[in-house]
Amino acid sequence: MSELTTKTIADLRDGFRGGDFSAREIAEQFNAAVAAARVLNAYTVETPDDALAAANAADKARGNGDLGPLAGIPLGIKDLFATEGVDTTAGSNILKGFRPPYESTVSGNLRRAGAGMLGKLNLDEFAMGSSNETSAHGPVISPWRRSGSNVGLTPGGSSGGSAAAVAADLAPGVTGTDTGGSIRQPAAFVGISGIKPTYGRCSRWGVVSFASSLDQAGPMAKTVRDCAILLEAMAGFDPKDSTSLDLPVPQWEAGLSSDLNGKRVGIPREYRIDGVPEEINALWDRGIEWLRDGGAEPVEISLPHTRYALPTYYIIAPAEASSNLARYDGVRYGLREEGVKTLDDMYGATRAAGFGAEVKRRIMIGTYVLSAGFYDAYFNKAQRVRALIKQDFRQAFEQCDVILTPTAPSAAFGIGETTDPLAMYLNDVFAVPASLAGLPAMSVPGGLDGQGLPLGLHIIGNELDEQGVLNAGLAIEERAGFTARPEKWW
Amino acid sequence: MSVSKDQVRHIAKLARIAMSDEEIERLVPELNGIIGWVEQLGEVNTDGVEPLTAVIDQKLRLREDAVTDGNCRDEVLANAPEAQHGFFAVPKVIE
Amino acid sequence: MADAGAPFRIEGDTGEWEVVVGLEVHAQITATASKLFSGAATAFGAEPNTQVSLVDAAMPGMLPVPNKECIRQAVRTGMALDAKINRWSRFDRKNYFYADLPQGYQISQLYHPLVGEGEVEVLVDDKDDSSAKTIGIERIHVEQDAGKLMHDQHPTMSYVDLNRSGVALMEIVSRPDMRSPAEAGAYLRKLRAVLRYVGSCDGNMEEGSMRADVNVSVRKPGDEFGTRTETKNVNSVRFVMQVIEHEARRQVELIEAGGTIVQETRLFDPDKGVTRSLRSKEDAHDYRYFPDPDLLPLELDDAFLEECRGSLPELPDAKRKRYEAQGITPYNAGVLTAEVETARWFDALLDAGAEAKQAANWVVAELFGALNRRGESIENNPVTPAAAAELLRLVADGTISGTIAKQVFEIMLESGEGAAAIVEERGLKQTSDTGAIDAEIDRILAANADKVEQYKAGKQALFGFFVGQTMKAMQGKANPQVVNERLRAKLG
Ligand SMILES: [Mg+2]
Ligand SMILES: [Zn+2]
């Protein structure tokens, strides 16, 4: 039997339906791959039985033709999604041993579509990070290595376990979440695709909150088509989330087309920034040519407040996080530090022991910018600038249909190489503006850099135009011919 | 604006994160670095710009009044570090 | 009753002081079955942590979804208080840590409350129309209640019950317009009445449905406002008045002794009747309010607002005016409209055909007396408004006298029988038969010849004696008017 773990979701689906192999065979191969790749630290929990149970159900259903769209497909779930009865830690010690009595809407949607779960995927603690180094479970090691080197690289973050799992064939597709680039940057770092939909497409119910006004779930997979398949199953109106969009889910897979005739691609002049390696700008230029080749017309656009996006994000996201993470207090679930006399001491000791350095740093920043006397100068100012950033995009989309930029300002870096928090934050310089504006955006692999590491191209669409984003992504995918795979060393 | 050691200590207290003096001392320059950097927003003219209230233009949906939830004490208490007689238990609070 | 015109003053060593009071009333929206942001039940007195959803327990990833009926009731309440309804409002988070606050923040409204300015007219002395005063409402916002902590069940632990966590509250913030304990009491009673008329809150202070944060400061009359203290969660009208009295005196004594008032939170000890400081200044809270990113702005449309307005009942002030216009005395009108159940019962009595003035007198004098005696409330006493109307009709058309009516009413309360049937069965009909009356009068005058002499000599007061004797002889069934006429004729 052929190596099923290297196949796309579309191929697995079609092969399973066509009787080329059983769902059980798929699940068994992935379970074996997961178990053999523990050195990557991509999974925090392995759930082979869950994958097998879903596979058995799919095999049984195949007989009577009653198959969900993801029947026979096992997936990895980022450990930010609550999974009923399965440890859900958000990569934090403070949620050690937490077993939710509930299933997140998104993972529940995937289950209802027939998917099984291979396990929970490692991530930066509370999704705060761009390298997966802040996880209480330890860093994820990227399957990729620089040519001729065996230095451990980060898979990016915060969906680092998700990215590594797809790149190393430990799952055909995974869930990620993206608050300021946490799907797109890791996808770029490991040479896969990932899409963050319009804010509100995927329910946030049951997803551990980082920054509520920015958090969005989305899929990561080997191909654009696979992303469309997964997103269709994940998305949908959820009355339990007040910010959920009450709109039907488009048939994104059926709508896929790489014919971009009549489309205009915006090239934002402000995204040419100092210090970005020439290779990245060169790939960006190639991306423009690929889209032109697909029939689109490139137009130069301006997003004048781009350079303020990161500082805006680093006020709003920590502010929201400082409040969202107040519930981790040792009273109702998770860690509690014992041996303290007063309630306040228990809070202080529990949160000191439970949160890692980056989470503490962000809680401190967030608390500071909201505190008496600083709210207007920081938080409210940031919300005003955010309105301007949103307005920039609104005006830009009067001149173009999608926007093309690089995904990240560098290729993957080594574990432990970036210690300055500000330097780490700069990783998301291209990803964050779309997050602040709630827009759909995706990364697709564009090529390798001089060290043999993947680089991604980033497509930003207008509100609700995931189809436009996917189609531009498909046009690039077809032309980039990105087939590089990490050499298996684990 | 720059943040003093006392301010960092105060913020840590507000955030209920116990910190040693060394930790606070280490955080002072770190936070100052980040806060100094975000202060570049001061350059942006935001006169007459309303703070963004909803990233996607939407109104708040309201649900109908009905009892559809609760009555699940076991689930509510299942993960509690300390539950007694149907309550969560915490170190004694003196009011 | 004290003269309502004389201002309330605290006598200090340095002269007279004026007290300035503002109230923040937390009123639970008891009209809803479920909580403000979750589908858990809100009924009072359930087993601990049984009315708690995963949202109320702030499990990771849980999100709030607002209850439409809570918003509707708060809007109706605002309308009943003549307040501005804000079509655009939003929810903010008030961040602080406490064991009864699972999220680590309370969802409230600071920057854009649902309801803006309004006002309430109160009668400080309900027997004196000239004691009317208007108290300004600054705002009403909607927010979540916290859970409950119990301290006395374990030597080293406090217990947390989240049944109340997430229950919808309206916080009704007054202007600092009150100047005495009596004014604050009148305001609270009036507010409670309005809420109960509207139906948004049952006003049950013992169960915690209504409680007040009492802001008190003192000043020399005419001076600027002084620094205020806030005494939290006072749960009866009497206690609120005690807090004001005590706080005002404490503050005056402190200032006159050379001290200064610090703006602080205080707690009332009902056993000792005093307030004490709750938090020191170093702990000053910094709530870090910001818009709740889990909730979008709340926008109300015309249809919603129209329905809210259209569904408001006649409110106490309007009802009182209507009663007065129907000939009811201002005092009776005030008594009849003070409680919504009374007003509802009285309206039913009028609907059943009773004459307003007679009915009002009877309810205030007879019915209330009977209810007091029997320890019954107006809505569950055995006499229905229709039955009472029948009784009053028998009095009005002269079938029975007022005296007999009292007897009939007692029988009605005991037996539940109708008035007409009782009168018929027991032969209690009033008689206007002059023959029978004359015969009794003649007998009484003959038997009391000495008194007749005295009367004729000018002792007019004896007339009442003759009436009484005649009525007694007629077993109360004589028409008093006829008795009067006949006696007057015979006595010359
Ligand atoms: Mg208050
Ligand atoms: Zn309040």
GROMACS .gro file of C-alpha atoms in nm, chain A residues 99 133 247 323 361 434:
model
    6
   99ARG     CA    1  -1.036   1.827   3.075
  133GLU     CA    2   0.904   2.849   2.213
  247LEU     CA    3  -2.429   3.402   0.699
  323SER     CA    4  -0.864   4.057   3.090
  361ARG     CA    5   0.491   4.014   2.990
  434ALA     CA    6  -0.523   4.209   0.811
   0.00000   0.00000   0.00000
